[in-house]
Amino acid sequence: MSGDLDLSPPEVPEPTFFESLLRYGLFLGAIFQLVCILAIIIPSSKSHDQEETSEPAEPKSSEPSRKPKAPAQQIRQKLKKESKKKR
């Protein structure tokens, strides 16, 4: 009976290059995700806070600054005039 049992460890094939590359890529991806999560959780550095306070206080409006739409309207008008000229 004891002669029939094979107690040697199973043979595991050597990982291929692609498998090794995939394994290390997954490790790097996990480390990158942990760094990103820690960057969100840990408060910002004091140098970043000092940069914000060193700038002069500007009145901030509730509306974002908008670019004038006049150039776009002028371009449309020119295109309409040109198309009318071609007729």
mmCIF file with all atom_site columns, C-alpha atoms in Angstrom:
data_model
loop_
_atom_site.group_PDB
_atom_site.id
_atom_site.type_symbol
_atom_site.label_atom_id
_atom_site.label_alt_id
_atom_site.label_comp_id
_atom_site.label_asym_id
_atom_site.label_entity_id
_atom_site.label_seq_id
_atom_site.pdbx_PDB_ins_code
_atom_site.Cartn_x
_atom_site.Cartn_y
_atom_site.Cartn_z
_atom_site.occupancy
_atom_site.B_iso_or_equiv
_atom_site.pdbx_formal_charge
_atom_site.auth_seq_id
_atom_site.auth_comp_id
_atom_site.auth_asym_id
_atom_site.auth_atom_id
_atom_site.pdbx_PDB_model_num
ATOM 1  C CA . MET A 1 1  ? 0.000   0.000  0.000   1.00 0.00 ? 1  MET A CA 1
ATOM 2  C CA . SER A 1 2  ? 2.662   2.498  0.923   1.00 0.00 ? 2  SER A CA 1
ATOM 3  C CA . GLY A 1 3  ? 4.398   1.772  -2.404  1.00 0.00 ? 3  GLY A CA 1
ATOM 4  C CA . ASP A 1 4  ? 1.348   2.898  -4.361  1.00 0.00 ? 4  ASP A CA 1
ATOM 5  C CA . LEU A 1 5  ? 1.170   6.413  -2.844  1.00 0.00 ? 5  LEU A CA 1
ATOM 6  C CA . ASP A 1 6  ? 3.280   9.101  -4.562  1.00 0.00 ? 6  ASP A CA 1
ATOM 7  C CA . LEU A 1 7  ? 4.135   11.716 -1.923  1.00 0.00 ? 7  LEU A CA 1
ATOM 8  C CA . SER A 1 8  ? 6.482   13.772 -4.092  1.00 0.00 ? 8  SER A CA 1
ATOM 9  C CA . PRO A 1 9  ? 5.405   17.340 -4.859  1.00 0.00 ? 9  PRO A CA 1
ATOM 10 C CA . PRO A 1 10 ? 3.621   17.808 -8.170  1.00 0.00 ? 10 PRO A CA 1
ATOM 11 C CA . GLU A 1 11 ? 5.691   19.056 -11.046 1.00 0.00 ? 11 GLU A CA 1
ATOM 12 C CA . VAL A 1 12 ? 4.956   22.707 -11.753 1.00 0.00 ? 12 VAL A CA 1
ATOM 13 C CA . PRO A 1 13 ? 6.107   23.999 -15.125 1.00 0.00 ? 13 PRO A CA 1
ATOM 14 C CA . GLU A 1 14 ? 8.381   27.022 -15.229 1.00 0.00 ? 14 GLU A CA 1
ATOM 15 C CA . PRO A 1 15 ? 6.433   30.243 -15.837 1.00 0.00 ? 15 PRO A CA 1
ATOM 16 C CA . THR A 1 16 ? 6.767   31.593 -19.349 1.00 0.00 ? 16 THR A CA 1
ATOM 17 C CA . PHE A 1 17 ? 8.022   35.090 -20.102 1.00 0.00 ? 17 PHE A CA 1
ATOM 18 C CA . PHE A 1 18 ? 4.473   36.335 -20.683 1.00 0.00 ? 18 PHE A CA 1
ATOM 19 C CA . GLU A 1 19 ? 3.277   34.905 -17.351 1.00 0.00 ? 19 GLU A CA 1
ATOM 20 C CA . SER A 1 20 ? 6.156   36.565 -15.511 1.00 0.00 ? 20 SER A CA 1
ATOM 21 C CA . LEU A 1 21 ? 5.511   39.847 -17.290 1.00 0.00 ? 21 LEU A CA 1
ATOM 22 C CA . LEU A 1 22 ? 1.828   39.640 -16.412 1.00 0.00 ? 22 LEU A CA 1
ATOM 23 C CA . ARG A 1 23 ? 2.568   38.876 -12.761 1.00 0.00 ? 23 ARG A CA 1
ATOM 24 C CA . TYR A 1 24 ? 4.963   41.813 -12.337 1.00 0.00 ? 24 TYR A CA 1
ATOM 25 C CA . GLY A 1 25 ? 2.612   44.098 -14.250 1.00 0.00 ? 25 GLY A CA 1
ATOM 26 C CA . LEU A 1 26 ? -0.191  43.223 -11.856 1.00 0.00 ? 26 LEU A CA 1
ATOM 27 C CA . PHE A 1 27 ? 2.068   43.937 -8.889  1.00 0.00 ? 27 PHE A CA 1
ATOM 28 C CA . LEU A 1 28 ? 3.019   47.323 -10.320 1.00 0.00 ? 28 LEU A CA 1
ATOM 29 C CA . GLY A 1 29 ? -0.633  48.106 -11.009 1.00 0.00 ? 29 GLY A CA 1
ATOM 30 C CA . ALA A 1 30 ? -1.585  47.270 -7.436  1.00 0.00 ? 30 ALA A CA 1
ATOM 31 C CA . ILE A 1 31 ? 1.214   49.446 -6.050  1.00 0.00 ? 31 ILE A CA 1
ATOM 32 C CA . PHE A 1 32 ? 0.126   52.318 -8.315  1.00 0.00 ? 32 PHE A CA 1
ATOM 33 C CA . GLN A 1 33 ? -3.463  52.011 -7.080  1.00 0.00 ? 33 GLN A CA 1
ATOM 34 C CA . LEU A 1 34 ? -2.322  52.055 -3.452  1.00 0.00 ? 34 LEU A CA 1
ATOM 35 C CA . VAL A 1 35 ? -0.249  55.186 -4.084  1.00 0.00 ? 35 VAL A CA 1
ATOM 36 C CA . CYS A 1 36 ? -3.249  56.882 -5.703  1.00 0.00 ? 36 CYS A CA 1
ATOM 37 C CA . ILE A 1 37 ? -5.517  55.976 -2.790  1.00 0.00 ? 37 ILE A CA 1
ATOM 38 C CA . LEU A 1 38 ? -2.955  57.196 -0.272  1.00 0.00 ? 38 LEU A CA 1
ATOM 39 C CA . ALA A 1 39 ? -2.584  60.466 -2.184  1.00 0.00 ? 39 ALA A CA 1
ATOM 40 C CA . ILE A 1 40 ? -6.314  61.058 -1.743  1.00 0.00 ? 40 ILE A CA 1
ATOM 41 C CA . ILE A 1 41 ? -6.436  60.043 1.904   1.00 0.00 ? 41 ILE A CA 1
ATOM 42 C CA . ILE A 1 42 ? -3.311  61.827 3.138   1.00 0.00 ? 42 ILE A CA 1
ATOM 43 C CA . PRO A 1 43 ? -3.823  65.599 3.366   1.00 0.00 ? 43 PRO A CA 1
ATOM 44 C CA . SER A 1 44 ? -1.946  67.782 0.924   1.00 0.00 ? 44 SER A CA 1
ATOM 45 C CA . SER A 1 45 ? 1.526   68.982 1.782   1.00 0.00 ? 45 SER A CA 1
ATOM 46 C CA . LYS A 1 46 ? 2.127   72.342 3.459   1.00 0.00 ? 46 LYS A CA 1
ATOM 47 C CA . SER A 1 47 ? 4.040   73.688 0.470   1.00 0.00 ? 47 SER A CA 1
ATOM 48 C CA . HIS A 1 48 ? 0.849   73.410 -1.577  1.00 0.00 ? 48 HIS A CA 1
ATOM 49 C CA . ASP A 1 49 ? -1.073  75.296 1.116   1.00 0.00 ? 49 ASP A CA 1
ATOM 50 C CA . GLN A 1 50 ? 1.596   78.017 1.215   1.00 0.00 ? 50 GLN A CA 1
ATOM 51 C CA . GLU A 1 51 ? 1.385   78.491 -2.553  1.00 0.00 ? 51 GLU A CA 1
ATOM 52 C CA . GLU A 1 52 ? -2.329  79.143 -2.285  1.00 0.00 ? 52 GLU A CA 1
ATOM 53 C CA . THR A 1 53 ? -1.930  81.686 0.533   1.00 0.00 ? 53 THR A CA 1
ATOM 54 C CA . SER A 1 54 ? 1.036   83.477 -1.051  1.00 0.00 ? 54 SER A CA 1
ATOM 55 C CA . GLU A 1 55 ? -0.995  84.428 -4.128  1.00 0.00 ? 55 GLU A CA 1
ATOM 56 C CA . PRO A 1 56 ? -2.968  87.653 -3.833  1.00 0.00 ? 56 PRO A CA 1
ATOM 57 C CA . ALA A 1 57 ? -6.587  87.172 -2.996  1.00 0.00 ? 57 ALA A CA 1
ATOM 58 C CA . GLU A 1 58 ? -8.669  87.494 -6.108  1.00 0.00 ? 58 GLU A CA 1
ATOM 59 C CA . PRO A 1 59 ? -12.415 87.822 -5.976  1.00 0.00 ? 59 PRO A CA 1
ATOM 60 C CA . LYS A 1 60 ? -13.775 84.587 -7.287  1.00 0.00 ? 60 LYS A CA 1
ATOM 61 C CA . SER A 1 61 ? -17.038 84.761 -9.137  1.00 0.00 ? 61 SER A CA 1
ATOM 62 C CA . SER A 1 62 ? -19.508 81.942 -9.038  1.00 0.00 ? 62 SER A CA 1
ATOM 63 C CA . GLU A 1 63 ? -19.496 81.790 -12.841 1.00 0.00 ? 63 GLU A CA 1
ATOM 64 C CA . PRO A 1 64 ? -16.438 80.472 -14.650 1.00 0.00 ? 64 PRO A CA 1
ATOM 65 C CA . SER A 1 65 ? -14.742 82.928 -16.948 1.00 0.00 ? 65 SER A CA 1
ATOM 66 C CA . ARG A 1 66 ? -16.178 82.688 -20.435 1.00 0.00 ? 66 ARG A CA 1
ATOM 67 C CA . LYS A 1 67 ? -14.522 83.581 -23.669 1.00 0.00 ? 67 LYS A CA 1
ATOM 68 C CA . PRO A 1 68 ? -16.363 86.019 -25.884 1.00 0.00 ? 68 PRO A CA 1
ATOM 69 C CA . LYS A 1 69 ? -18.340 84.327 -28.617 1.00 0.00 ? 69 LYS A CA 1
ATOM 70 C CA . ALA A 1 70 ? -17.970 87.207 -31.056 1.00 0.00 ? 70 ALA A CA 1
ATOM 71 C CA . PRO A 1 71 ? -15.195 85.604 -33.164 1.00 0.00 ? 71 PRO A CA 1
ATOM 72 C CA . ALA A 1 72 ? -17.275 82.462 -33.686 1.00 0.00 ? 72 ALA A CA 1
ATOM 73 C CA . GLN A 1 73 ? -20.281 84.528 -34.746 1.00 0.00 ? 73 GLN A CA 1
ATOM 74 C CA . GLN A 1 74 ? -18.167 86.565 -37.137 1.00 0.00 ? 74 GLN A CA 1
ATOM 75 C CA . ILE A 1 75 ? -16.853 83.392 -38.756 1.00 0.00 ? 75 ILE A CA 1
ATOM 76 C CA . ARG A 1 76 ? -20.396 82.076 -39.226 1.00 0.00 ? 76 ARG A CA 1
ATOM 77 C CA . GLN A 1 77 ? -21.513 85.345 -40.783 1.00 0.00 ? 77 GLN A CA 1
ATOM 78 C CA . LYS A 1 78 ? -18.574 85.311 -43.193 1.00 0.00 ? 78 LYS A CA 1
ATOM 79 C CA . LEU A 1 79 ? -19.359 81.738 -44.215 1.00 0.00 ? 79 LEU A CA 1
ATOM 80 C CA . LYS A 1 80 ? -23.009 82.645 -44.838 1.00 0.00 ? 80 LYS A CA 1
ATOM 81 C CA . LYS A 1 81 ? -22.003 85.641 -46.960 1.00 0.00 ? 81 LYS A CA 1
ATOM 82 C CA . GLU A 1 82 ? -19.564 83.539 -48.980 1.00 0.00 ? 82 GLU A CA 1
ATOM 83 C CA . SER A 1 83 ? -22.178 80.857 -49.598 1.00 0.00 ? 83 SER A CA 1
ATOM 84 C CA . LYS A 1 84 ? -24.639 83.539 -50.760 1.00 0.00 ? 84 LYS A CA 1
ATOM 85 C CA . LYS A 1 85 ? -21.987 84.961 -53.107 1.00 0.00 ? 85 LYS A CA 1
ATOM 86 C CA . LYS A 1 86 ? -21.464 81.534 -54.681 1.00 0.00 ? 86 LYS A CA 1
ATOM 87 C CA . ARG A 1 87 ? -25.174 81.305 -55.573 1.00 0.00 ? 87 ARG A CA 1
#
